[in-house]
PDB file of C-alpha atoms in Angstrom:
ATOM      1  CA  MET D   1      -6.047 -69.605 -71.984  1.00  0.00           C
ATOM      2  CA  ASP D   2      -9.029 -71.823 -71.237  1.00  0.00           C
ATOM      3  CA  ASP D   3      -8.490 -74.201 -68.323  1.00  0.00           C
ATOM      4  CA  GLY D   4     -11.872 -73.634 -66.741  1.00  0.00           C
ATOM      5  CA  ALA D   5     -10.626 -71.038 -64.225  1.00  0.00           C
ATOM      6  CA  GLU D   6     -12.873 -68.038 -63.666  1.00  0.00           C
ATOM      7  CA  LEU D   7     -11.527 -64.875 -65.235  1.00  0.00           C
ATOM      8  CA  PHE D   8     -12.464 -61.273 -64.482  1.00  0.00           C
ATOM      9  CA  THR D   9     -12.381 -58.093 -66.505  1.00  0.00           C
ATOM     10  CA  ILE D  10     -11.201 -54.811 -64.920  1.00  0.00           C
ATOM     11  CA  GLY D  11     -14.848 -53.738 -64.567  1.00  0.00           C
ATOM     12  CA  GLN D  12     -15.700 -56.944 -62.768  1.00  0.00           C
ATOM     13  CA  LEU D  13     -12.664 -56.571 -60.498  1.00  0.00           C
ATOM     14  CA  ALA D  14     -13.768 -53.043 -59.648  1.00  0.00           C
ATOM     15  CA  ARG D  15     -17.203 -54.282 -58.594  1.00  0.00           C
ATOM     16  CA  LEU D  16     -15.662 -57.228 -56.728  1.00  0.00           C
ATOM     17  CA  THR D  17     -13.047 -55.267 -54.777  1.00  0.00           C
ATOM     18  CA  GLY D  18     -14.599 -51.813 -54.495  1.00  0.00           C
ATOM     19  CA  LEU D  19     -11.566 -50.264 -56.182  1.00  0.00           C
ATOM     20  CA  ARG D  20     -11.911 -47.808 -59.016  1.00  0.00           C
ATOM     21  CA  ALA D  21     -11.411 -49.297 -62.484  1.00  0.00           C
ATOM     22  CA  ARG D  22      -8.835 -46.641 -63.345  1.00  0.00           C
ATOM     23  CA  THR D  23      -6.832 -47.552 -60.221  1.00  0.00           C
ATOM     24  CA  ILE D  24      -6.773 -51.218 -61.211  1.00  0.00           C
ATOM     25  CA  ARG D  25      -5.830 -50.250 -64.748  1.00  0.00           C
ATOM     26  CA  PHE D  26      -2.998 -48.027 -63.492  1.00  0.00           C
ATOM     27  CA  TRP D  27      -1.605 -50.797 -61.270  1.00  0.00           C
ATOM     28  CA  SER D  28      -1.900 -53.201 -64.175  1.00  0.00           C
ATOM     29  CA  ASP D  29      -0.105 -50.819 -66.558  1.00  0.00           C
ATOM     30  CA  ASN D  30       2.578 -50.355 -63.897  1.00  0.00           C
ATOM     31  CA  GLY D  31       3.108 -54.103 -63.681  1.00  0.00           C
ATOM     32  CA  ALA D  32       2.002 -54.477 -60.082  1.00  0.00           C
ATOM     33  CA  VAL D  33      -1.005 -56.580 -61.119  1.00  0.00           C
ATOM     34  CA  PRO D  34      -0.370 -57.855 -64.648  1.00  0.00           C
ATOM     35  CA  PRO D  35      -3.270 -59.484 -66.502  1.00  0.00           C
ATOM     36  CA  THR D  36      -3.436 -63.249 -66.555  1.00  0.00           C
ATOM     37  CA  THR D  37      -4.419 -63.255 -70.209  1.00  0.00           C
ATOM     38  CA  ARG D  38      -6.415 -61.279 -72.731  1.00  0.00           C
ATOM     39  CA  SER D  39      -9.762 -61.953 -74.379  1.00  0.00           C
ATOM     40  CA  ALA D  40     -10.206 -62.404 -78.140  1.00  0.00           C
ATOM     41  CA  GLY D  41     -11.155 -58.728 -78.244  1.00  0.00           C
ATOM     42  CA  GLY D  42      -7.963 -57.681 -76.441  1.00  0.00           C
ATOM     43  CA  TYR D  43      -9.502 -57.033 -73.008  1.00  0.00           C
ATOM     44  CA  ARG D  44      -7.366 -57.794 -69.953  1.00  0.00           C
ATOM     45  CA  LEU D  45      -8.504 -60.736 -67.871  1.00  0.00           C
ATOM     46  CA  TYR D  46      -7.460 -61.692 -64.353  1.00  0.00           C
ATOM     47  CA  ASP D  47      -7.695 -64.967 -62.442  1.00  0.00           C
ATOM     48  CA  ALA D  48      -8.096 -65.641 -58.711  1.00  0.00           C
ATOM     49  CA  ALA D  49      -4.327 -65.331 -58.103  1.00  0.00           C
ATOM     50  CA  ALA D  50      -4.385 -61.897 -59.711  1.00  0.00           C
ATOM     51  CA  VAL D  51      -7.298 -60.929 -57.469  1.00  0.00           C
ATOM     52  CA  ALA D  52      -5.274 -61.964 -54.409  1.00  0.00           C
ATOM     53  CA  ARG D  53      -2.274 -60.005 -55.716  1.00  0.00           C
ATOM     54  CA  LEU D  54      -4.518 -56.986 -56.259  1.00  0.00           C
ATOM     55  CA  ASP D  55      -5.738 -57.212 -52.671  1.00  0.00           C
ATOM     56  CA  LEU D  56      -2.125 -57.348 -51.433  1.00  0.00           C
ATOM     57  CA  VAL D  57      -1.172 -54.308 -53.522  1.00  0.00           C
ATOM     58  CA  ARG D  58      -4.100 -52.382 -52.077  1.00  0.00           C
ATOM     59  CA  THR D  59      -3.043 -53.343 -48.546  1.00  0.00           C
ATOM     60  CA  LEU D  60       0.566 -52.268 -49.134  1.00  0.00           C
ATOM     61  CA  ARG D  61      -0.530 -48.989 -50.685  1.00  0.00           C
ATOM     62  CA  ASP D  62      -2.905 -48.334 -47.776  1.00  0.00           C
ATOM     63  CA  LEU D  63       0.068 -48.820 -45.453  1.00  0.00           C
ATOM     64  CA  GLY D  64       1.928 -46.094 -47.303  1.00  0.00           C
ATOM     65  CA  LEU D  65       4.341 -48.064 -49.473  1.00  0.00           C
ATOM     66  CA  GLY D  66       5.253 -46.531 -52.813  1.00  0.00           C
ATOM     67  CA  LEU D  67       4.820 -48.516 -55.996  1.00  0.00           C
ATOM     68  CA  ASP D  68       8.561 -49.162 -56.259  1.00  0.00           C
ATOM     69  CA  GLU D  69       8.517 -50.684 -52.785  1.00  0.00           C
ATOM     70  CA  VAL D  70       5.395 -52.658 -53.664  1.00  0.00           C
ATOM     71  CA  HIS D  71       7.184 -54.123 -56.680  1.00  0.00           C
ATOM     72  CA  ARG D  72      10.202 -55.125 -54.583  1.00  0.00           C
ATOM     73  CA  VAL D  73       7.966 -56.810 -52.009  1.00  0.00           C
ATOM     74  CA  LEU D  74       5.930 -58.614 -54.657  1.00  0.00           C
ATOM     75  CA  ASP D  75       9.080 -59.747 -56.478  1.00  0.00           C
ATOM     76  CA  ARG D  76      10.621 -60.913 -53.167  1.00  0.00           C
ATOM     77  CA  GLN D  77      13.549 -58.512 -53.641  1.00  0.00           C
ATOM     78  CA  VAL D  78      13.089 -57.226 -50.091  1.00  0.00           C
ATOM     79  CA  ASP D  79      11.600 -58.780 -47.007  1.00  0.00           C
ATOM     80  CA  LEU D  80       8.162 -57.440 -46.154  1.00  0.00           C
ATOM     81  CA  ALA D  81       9.069 -57.319 -42.454  1.00  0.00           C
ATOM     82  CA  ASP D  82      12.008 -54.996 -43.179  1.00  0.00           C
ATOM     83  CA  VAL D  83       9.828 -52.703 -45.277  1.00  0.00           C
ATOM     84  CA  ALA D  84       7.179 -52.690 -42.564  1.00  0.00           C
ATOM     85  CA  ALA D  85       9.779 -51.808 -39.919  1.00  0.00           C
ATOM     86  CA  VAL D  86      10.953 -48.812 -41.947  1.00  0.00           C
ATOM     87  CA  HIS D  87       7.400 -47.583 -42.311  1.00  0.00           C
ATOM     88  CA  VAL D  88       6.696 -48.084 -38.633  1.00  0.00           C
ATOM     89  CA  ARG D  89       9.614 -45.754 -37.835  1.00  0.00           C
ATOM     90  CA  ALA D  90       8.382 -43.218 -40.367  1.00  0.00           C
ATOM     91  CA  LEU D  91       4.867 -43.370 -38.954  1.00  0.00           C
ATOM     92  CA  ASP D  92       6.229 -42.986 -35.419  1.00  0.00           C
ATOM     93  CA  ALA D  93       8.029 -39.800 -36.468  1.00  0.00           C
ATOM     94  CA  GLU D  94       4.908 -38.487 -38.191  1.00  0.00           C
ATOM     95  CA  MET D  95       2.773 -39.285 -35.150  1.00  0.00           C
ATOM     96  CA  ARG D  96       5.232 -37.498 -32.852  1.00  0.00           C
ATOM     97  CA  ALA D  97       5.094 -34.442 -35.109  1.00  0.00           C
ATOM     98  CA  LEU D  98       1.286 -34.531 -35.135  1.00  0.00           C
ATOM     99  CA  ARG D  99       1.111 -34.910 -31.354  1.00  0.00           C
ATOM    100  CA  LEU D 100       3.524 -32.000 -30.934  1.00  0.00           C
ATOM    101  CA  ARG D 101       1.455 -29.875 -33.319  1.00  0.00           C
ATOM    102  CA  ARG D 102      -1.682 -30.791 -31.378  1.00  0.00           C
ATOM    103  CA  ALA D 103       0.000 -29.945 -28.084  1.00  0.00           C
ATOM    104  CA  VAL D 104       1.082 -26.525 -29.381  1.00  0.00           C
ATOM    105  CA  LEU D 105      -2.417 -25.773 -30.667  1.00  0.00           C
ATOM    106  CA  ASN D 106      -3.901 -26.900 -27.356  1.00  0.00           C
ATOM    107  CA  ALA D 107      -1.485 -24.655 -25.464  1.00  0.00           C
ATOM    108  CA  VAL D 108      -2.463 -21.741 -27.704  1.00  0.00           C
ATOM    109  CA  ALA D 109      -6.150 -22.474 -27.103  1.00  0.00           C
ATOM    110  CA  GLN D 110      -5.554 -22.473 -23.344  1.00  0.00           C
ATOM    111  CA  ARG D 111      -3.598 -19.229 -23.469  1.00  0.00           C
ATOM    112  CA  ARG D 112      -5.971 -17.583 -25.947  1.00  0.00           C
ATOM    113  CA  GLY D 113      -2.960 -15.859 -27.443  1.00  0.00           C
ATOM    114  CA  THR D 114      -2.403 -13.882 -30.615  1.00  0.00           C
ATOM    115  CA  PRO D 115      -1.354 -15.325 -33.982  1.00  0.00           C
ATOM    116  CA  GLU D 116       2.114 -13.939 -33.278  1.00  0.00           C
ATOM    117  CA  GLY D 117       2.140 -15.739 -29.945  1.00  0.00           C
ATOM    118  CA  MET D 118       1.124 -18.994 -31.617  1.00  0.00           C
ATOM    119  CA  ALA D 119       3.934 -18.596 -34.141  1.00  0.00           C
ATOM    120  CA  LEU D 120       6.412 -18.084 -31.297  1.00  0.00           C
ATOM    121  CA  MET D 121       5.116 -21.096 -29.394  1.00  0.00           C
ATOM    122  CA  HIS D 122       5.344 -23.280 -32.485  1.00  0.00           C
ATOM    123  CA  ARG D 123       8.879 -22.088 -33.187  1.00  0.00           C
ATOM    124  CA  LEU D 124      10.014 -22.734 -29.615  1.00  0.00           C
ATOM    125  CA  ALA D 125       8.300 -26.113 -29.381  1.00  0.00           C
ATOM    126  CA  THR D 126       9.668 -27.380 -32.700  1.00  0.00           C
ATOM    127  CA  LEU D 127      13.246 -26.287 -32.237  1.00  0.00           C
ATOM    128  CA  SER D 128      15.747 -28.979 -33.033  1.00  0.00           C
ATOM    129  CA  ALA D 129      17.494 -30.730 -30.159  1.00  0.00           C
ATOM    130  CA  ARG D 130      20.669 -28.804 -31.011  1.00  0.00           C
ATOM    131  CA  GLU D 131      18.841 -25.462 -30.940  1.00  0.00           C
ATOM    132  CA  ARG D 132      17.203 -26.279 -27.626  1.00  0.00           C
ATOM    133  CA  GLN D 133      20.565 -27.318 -26.229  1.00  0.00           C
ATOM    134  CA  ARG D 134      22.076 -24.016 -27.353  1.00  0.00           C
ATOM    135  CA  ILE D 135      19.410 -22.077 -25.444  1.00  0.00           C
ATOM    136  CA  ILE D 136      20.185 -24.166 -22.357  1.00  0.00           C
ATOM    137  CA  ASP D 137      23.958 -23.844 -22.733  1.00  0.00           C
ATOM    138  CA  ASP D 138      23.778 -20.069 -23.199  1.00  0.00           C
ATOM    139  CA  PHE D 139      21.600 -19.684 -20.127  1.00  0.00           C
ATOM    140  CA  ILE D 140      23.638 -22.006 -17.907  1.00  0.00           C
ATOM    141  CA  GLY D 141      26.884 -20.427 -19.120  1.00  0.00           C
ATOM    142  CA  GLY D 142      25.655 -16.940 -18.259  1.00  0.00           C
ATOM    143  CA  VAL D 143      24.269 -17.849 -14.841  1.00  0.00           C
ATOM    144  CA  PHE D 144      27.108 -20.088 -13.661  1.00  0.00           C
ATOM    145  CA  ALA D 145      30.064 -18.370 -15.344  1.00  0.00           C
ATOM    146  CA  ASP D 146      33.157 -18.535 -13.087  1.00  0.00           C
ATOM    147  CA  VAL D 147      31.151 -20.342 -10.396  1.00  0.00           C
ATOM    148  CA  ARG D 148      32.686 -23.528  -9.045  1.00  0.00           C
ATOM    149  CA  SER D 149      29.578 -25.527  -8.382  1.00  0.00           C
ATOM    150  CA  GLU D 150      28.026 -28.833  -9.367  1.00  0.00           C
ATOM    151  CA  ASP D 151      24.681 -27.058  -9.577  1.00  0.00           C
ATOM    152  CA  ALA D 152      25.335 -26.018 -13.172  1.00  0.00           C
ATOM    153  CA  ALA D 153      25.616 -29.620 -14.326  1.00  0.00           C
ATOM    154  CA  ILE D 154      22.531 -30.612 -12.349  1.00  0.00           C
ATOM    155  CA  VAL D 155      20.446 -27.759 -13.742  1.00  0.00           C
ATOM    156  CA  ALA D 156      21.679 -28.420 -17.269  1.00  0.00           C
ATOM    157  CA  GLU D 157      20.584 -32.052 -16.933  1.00  0.00           C
ATOM    158  CA  TRP D 158      17.183 -30.979 -15.653  1.00  0.00           C
ATOM    159  CA  MET D 159      16.769 -28.600 -18.587  1.00  0.00           C
ATOM    160  CA  ARG D 160      16.835 -31.499 -21.009  1.00  0.00           C
ATOM    161  CA  GLU D 161      15.204 -31.280 -24.401  1.00  0.00           C
ATOM    162  CA  LEU D 162      11.470 -31.637 -24.803  1.00  0.00           C
ATOM    163  CA  PRO D 163      10.479 -35.346 -24.838  1.00  0.00           C
ATOM    164  CA  ASP D 164       9.668 -36.990 -28.163  1.00  0.00           C
ATOM    165  CA  ASP D 165       6.044 -37.450 -27.142  1.00  0.00           C
ATOM    166  CA  PRO D 166       5.304 -34.436 -24.916  1.00  0.00           C
ATOM    167  CA  SER D 167       2.013 -33.812 -23.216  1.00  0.00           C
ATOM    168  CA  PRO D 168       0.288 -30.462 -23.766  1.00  0.00           C
ATOM    169  CA  GLU D 169       1.418 -29.493 -20.255  1.00  0.00           C
ATOM    170  CA  GLN D 170       5.058 -30.236 -21.120  1.00  0.00           C
ATOM    171  CA  VAL D 171       4.868 -28.220 -24.337  1.00  0.00           C
ATOM    172  CA  ASP D 172       3.359 -25.275 -22.522  1.00  0.00           C
ATOM    173  CA  ALA D 173       5.972 -25.574 -19.754  1.00  0.00           C
ATOM    174  CA  TRP D 174       8.854 -25.748 -22.262  1.00  0.00           C
ATOM    175  CA  VAL D 175       7.608 -22.673 -24.141  1.00  0.00           C
ATOM    176  CA  GLU D 176       7.230 -20.713 -20.909  1.00  0.00           C
ATOM    177  CA  LEU D 177      10.655 -21.912 -19.735  1.00  0.00           C
ATOM    178  CA  ALA D 178      12.274 -20.862 -23.019  1.00  0.00           C
ATOM    179  CA  GLU D 179      10.681 -17.430 -22.730  1.00  0.00           C
ATOM    180  CA  LEU D 180      11.815 -17.134 -19.106  1.00  0.00           C
ATOM    181  CA  VAL D 181      15.443 -18.063 -19.682  1.00  0.00           C
ATOM    182  CA  ALA D 182      15.561 -15.662 -22.619  1.00  0.00           C
ATOM    183  CA  ASP D 183      14.797 -12.813 -20.186  1.00  0.00           C
ATOM    184  CA  GLU D 184      18.141 -11.201 -19.385  1.00  0.00           C
ATOM    185  CA  ASP D 185      16.806  -9.668 -16.169  1.00  0.00           C
ATOM    186  CA  PHE D 186      15.825 -13.110 -14.917  1.00  0.00           C
ATOM    187  CA  GLY D 187      19.264 -14.445 -15.813  1.00  0.00           C
ATOM    188  CA  ARG D 188      20.903 -11.685 -13.793  1.00  0.00           C
ATOM    189  CA  LYS D 189      18.594 -12.356 -10.861  1.00  0.00           C
ATOM    190  CA  LEU D 190      19.316 -16.080 -10.844  1.00  0.00           C
ATOM    191  CA  ARG D 191      23.049 -15.421 -11.117  1.00  0.00           C
ATOM    192  CA  HIS D 192      22.763 -13.100  -8.115  1.00  0.00           C
ATOM    193  CA  VAL D 193      21.106 -15.923  -6.188  1.00  0.00           C
ATOM    194  CA  VAL D 194      23.870 -18.334  -7.231  1.00  0.00           C
ATOM    195  CA  LEU D 195      26.569 -15.917  -6.123  1.00  0.00           C
ATOM    196  CA  HIS D 196      24.980 -14.588  -2.933  1.00  0.00           C
ATOM    197  CA  GLY D 197      22.124 -16.884  -1.929  1.00  0.00           C
ATOM    198  CA  GLY D 198      23.963 -19.856  -0.528  1.00  0.00           C
ATOM    199  CA  GLY D 199      27.092 -21.203   1.030  1.00  0.00           C
ATOM    200  CA  SER D 200      26.527 -19.767   4.490  1.00  0.00           C
ATOM    201  CA  GLU D 201      24.786 -20.533   7.760  1.00  0.00           C
ATOM    202  CA  ARG D 202      21.805 -18.349   6.763  1.00  0.00           C
ATOM    203  CA  LEU D 203      21.079 -20.711   3.872  1.00  0.00           C
ATOM    204  CA  GLU D 204      21.188 -23.743   6.158  1.00  0.00           C
ATOM    205  CA  PHE D 205      18.972 -21.969   8.651  1.00  0.00           C
ATOM    206  CA  GLY D 206      16.524 -20.930   5.937  1.00  0.00           C
ATOM    207  CA  LEU D 207      16.266 -24.477   4.629  1.00  0.00           C
ATOM    208  CA  ALA D 208      15.903 -25.880   8.133  1.00  0.00           C
ATOM    209  CA  ILE D 209      12.923 -23.648   8.955  1.00  0.00           C
ATOM    210  CA  ARG D 210      11.153 -24.280   5.638  1.00  0.00           C
ATOM    211  CA  PRO D 211       8.573 -26.720   7.105  1.00  0.00           C
ATOM    212  CA  VAL D 212       7.838 -24.288   9.940  1.00  0.00           C
ATOM    213  CA  VAL D 213       7.501 -21.371   7.527  1.00  0.00           C
ATOM    214  CA  LEU D 214       5.078 -23.297   5.331  1.00  0.00           C
ATOM    215  CA  GLU D 215       3.039 -24.349   8.338  1.00  0.00           C
ATOM    216  CA  HIS D 216       2.761 -20.999  10.152  1.00  0.00           C
ATOM    217  CA  ALA D 217       3.463 -18.301   7.548  1.00  0.00           C
ATOM    218  CA  GLY D 218       1.602 -20.308   4.950  1.00  0.00           C
ATOM    219  CA  GLY D 219      -1.321 -20.604   7.345  1.00  0.00           C
ATOM    220  CA  ALA D 220      -1.205 -16.857   7.974  1.00  0.00           C
ATOM    221  CA  VAL D 221      -1.398 -16.209   4.232  1.00  0.00           C
ATOM    222  CA  GLU D 222      -4.400 -18.496   3.904  1.00  0.00           C
ATOM    223  CA  GLU D 223      -6.151 -16.877   6.872  1.00  0.00           C
ATOM    224  CA  GLY D 224      -5.403 -13.349   5.676  1.00  0.00           C
ATOM    225  CA  ILE D 225      -3.306 -12.377   8.707  1.00  0.00           C
ATOM    226  CA  ALA D 226      -1.325  -9.233   7.900  1.00  0.00           C
ATOM    227  CA  ALA D 227       2.414  -9.618   8.432  1.00  0.00           C
ATOM    228  CA  ASP D 228       2.696  -6.257  10.232  1.00  0.00           C
ATOM    229  CA  SER D 229      -0.232  -6.893  12.597  1.00  0.00           C
ATOM    230  CA  ALA D 230      -0.103  -7.884  16.254  1.00  0.00           C
ATOM    231  CA  LEU D 231      -1.309 -11.353  15.341  1.00  0.00           C
ATOM    232  CA  GLY D 232       1.355 -11.411  12.665  1.00  0.00           C
ATOM    233  CA  ARG D 233       3.969 -10.875  15.392  1.00  0.00           C
ATOM    234  CA  VAL D 234       2.601 -13.879  17.278  1.00  0.00           C
ATOM    235  CA  VAL D 235       2.902 -16.040  14.173  1.00  0.00           C
ATOM    236  CA  LEU D 236       6.427 -14.732  13.508  1.00  0.00           C
ATOM    237  CA  ASP D 237       7.536 -15.640  17.045  1.00  0.00           C
ATOM    238  CA  ARG D 238       6.453 -19.235  16.356  1.00  0.00           C
ATOM    239  CA  ILE D 239       8.758 -19.323  13.356  1.00  0.00           C
ATOM    240  CA  VAL D 240      11.726 -17.315  14.607  1.00  0.00           C
ATOM    241  CA  PRO D 241      12.093 -16.960  18.393  1.00  0.00           C
ATOM    242  CA  PRO D 242      12.236 -13.292  19.497  1.00  0.00           C
ATOM    243  CA  ASP D 243      15.779 -13.657  20.829  1.00  0.00           C
ATOM    244  CA  GLU D 244      17.044 -15.259  17.601  1.00  0.00           C
ATOM    245  CA  PRO D 245      19.229 -12.969  15.413  1.00  0.00           C
ATOM    246  CA  SER D 246      17.411 -12.425  12.145  1.00  0.00           C
ATOM    247  CA  SER D 247      19.564 -10.084  10.076  1.00  0.00           C
ATOM    248  CA  ASP D 248      21.223 -12.928   8.146  1.00  0.00           C
ATOM    249  CA  LEU D 249      17.836 -14.533   7.491  1.00  0.00           C
ATOM    250  CA  VAL D 250      16.428 -11.259   6.200  1.00  0.00           C
ATOM    251  CA  ALA D 251      19.440 -10.810   3.906  1.00  0.00           C
ATOM    252  CA  TRP D 252      19.029 -14.337   2.561  1.00  0.00           C
ATOM    253  CA  LEU D 253      15.300 -13.930   2.022  1.00  0.00           C
ATOM    254  CA  GLU D 254      15.832 -10.671   0.157  1.00  0.00           C
ATOM    255  CA  VAL D 255      18.058 -12.534  -2.282  1.00  0.00           C
ATOM    256  CA  VAL D 256      16.196 -15.788  -2.858  1.00  0.00           C
ATOM    257  CA  VAL D 257      12.507 -14.999  -2.445  1.00  0.00           C
ATOM    258  CA  ASP D 258      11.422 -14.449  -6.029  1.00  0.00           C
ATOM    259  CA  ALA D 259       8.297 -15.839  -7.671  1.00  0.00           C
ATOM    260  CA  ARG D 260      10.086 -16.134 -11.034  1.00  0.00           C
ATOM    261  CA  ILE D 261      12.769 -18.390  -9.588  1.00  0.00           C
ATOM    262  CA  GLU D 262      10.156 -20.630  -8.017  1.00  0.00           C
ATOM    263  CA  ARG D 263       8.307 -20.728 -11.336  1.00  0.00           C
ATOM    264  CA  TYR D 264      11.572 -21.677 -13.031  1.00  0.00           C
ATOM    265  CA  TRP D 265      11.905 -24.760 -10.836  1.00  0.00           C
ATOM    266  CA  GLN D 266       8.241 -25.631 -11.302  1.00  0.00           C
ATOM    267  CA  LEU D 267       8.663 -25.488 -15.089  1.00  0.00           C
ATOM    268  CA  LEU D 268      11.743 -27.699 -14.934  1.00  0.00           C
ATOM    269  CA  SER D 269       9.704 -30.270 -13.032  1.00  0.00           C
ATOM    270  CA  LEU D 270       6.878 -30.118 -15.578  1.00  0.00           C
ATOM    271  CA  VAL D 271       9.196 -30.453 -18.576  1.00  0.00           C
ATOM    272  CA  ASN D 272      10.780 -33.488 -16.964  1.00  0.00           C
ATOM    273  CA  GLY D 273       7.415 -35.108 -16.290  1.00  0.00           C
ATOM    274  CA  ARG D 274       7.394 -34.498 -12.541  1.00  0.00           C
ATOM    275  CA  VAL D 275       4.648 -32.891 -10.490  1.00  0.00           C
ATOM    276  CA  PRO D 276       5.937 -29.601  -9.039  1.00  0.00           C
ATOM    277  CA  GLY D 277       5.596 -28.969  -5.345  1.00  0.00           C
ATOM    278  CA  PRO D 278       3.122 -26.466  -3.924  1.00  0.00           C
ATOM    279  CA  PRO D 279       4.080 -22.766  -4.084  1.00  0.00           C
ATOM    280  CA  THR D 280       6.269 -21.636  -1.195  1.00  0.00           C
ATOM    281  CA  VAL D 281       7.086 -18.041  -2.167  1.00  0.00           C
ATOM    282  CA  PRO D 282       3.922 -16.489  -0.648  1.00  0.00           C
ATOM    283  CA  ALA D 283       4.801 -17.959   2.752  1.00  0.00           C
ATOM    284  CA  PHE D 284       8.415 -16.749   2.596  1.00  0.00           C
ATOM    285  CA  GLN D 285       7.306 -13.329   1.337  1.00  0.00           C
ATOM    286  CA  TRP D 286       5.015 -13.107   4.358  1.00  0.00           C
ATOM    287  CA  LEU D 287       7.922 -14.083   6.636  1.00  0.00           C
ATOM    288  CA  LEU D 288      10.161 -11.419   5.101  1.00  0.00           C
ATOM    289  CA  ALA D 289       7.472  -8.774   5.519  1.00  0.00           C
ATOM    290  CA  ALA D 290       6.929  -9.818   9.159  1.00  0.00           C
ATOM    291  CA  LEU D 291      10.648  -9.678   9.915  1.00  0.00           C
ATOM    292  CA  ARG D 292      10.896  -6.208   8.406  1.00  0.00           C
ATOM    293  CA  ALA D 293       7.869  -5.062  10.391  1.00  0.00           C
ATOM    294  CA  HIS D 294       8.737  -6.525  13.797  1.00  0.00           C
ATOM    295  CA  ARG D 295      12.498  -7.150  13.861  1.00  0.00           C
ATOM    296  CA  ALA D 296      13.850  -4.118  12.011  1.00  0.00           C
ATOM    297  CA  GLY D 297      17.016  -2.776  13.524  1.00  0.00           C
TER     298      GLY D 297
END
């Protein structure tokens, strides 16, 4: 072949493209970049079209395509856009896995846990959707068994699986939530709340006074006012008038005021990408202590 076109040896191609000569030779042997012709001495020679083809092969390989896929693209057996779409999906999955791994490691770094704790966090965070759903179903089934309430469906929806692209905060929240719902004592406590914490006037009253409790009892907590002190009585009277019956309120508070239950709802918010509200348990614990101190009997 001698039509005046410039021809390149494998060594020249290596210097021209920055690729290793053995890589070019391998792709040539594989048929991805066949030689244009051979010299009188039997050396492979490549023209400008072969150089362009070589550059395309390098690009496809850099994008992660296997040689079989490269051949099909080069031979027009498949559409490059379709191949690219498949690889985009594969890369998306790999990136999600890497982000999840990073989030778990970040959560471990924040917790400064043990290797065993890291293994547990990784296992919980990388559970399949079906495994996560089983944890949720078991927990909801135990808490709401034989209870006619729409709350079970609402809670189950809130306890959805970890998002595909979770933040470190969501990973940490999911791991803590999984550990919490695996605690049988917590399950019994929440079931007790479901069975005995609502459905009566005391619940409505408790919910109605929530803003007042947060304002006055919460303020007392911040100011360090003891619930059983004289000043504590003054604060209590602002929340619950002295002539107001309080036995039902005390009974309700004794059932529902639990820091673990509040943490449970905070974790659900975090897993679902919502900002949890400020803690309310300290204020209601103060109210319960004040009622016991000043309204007993």
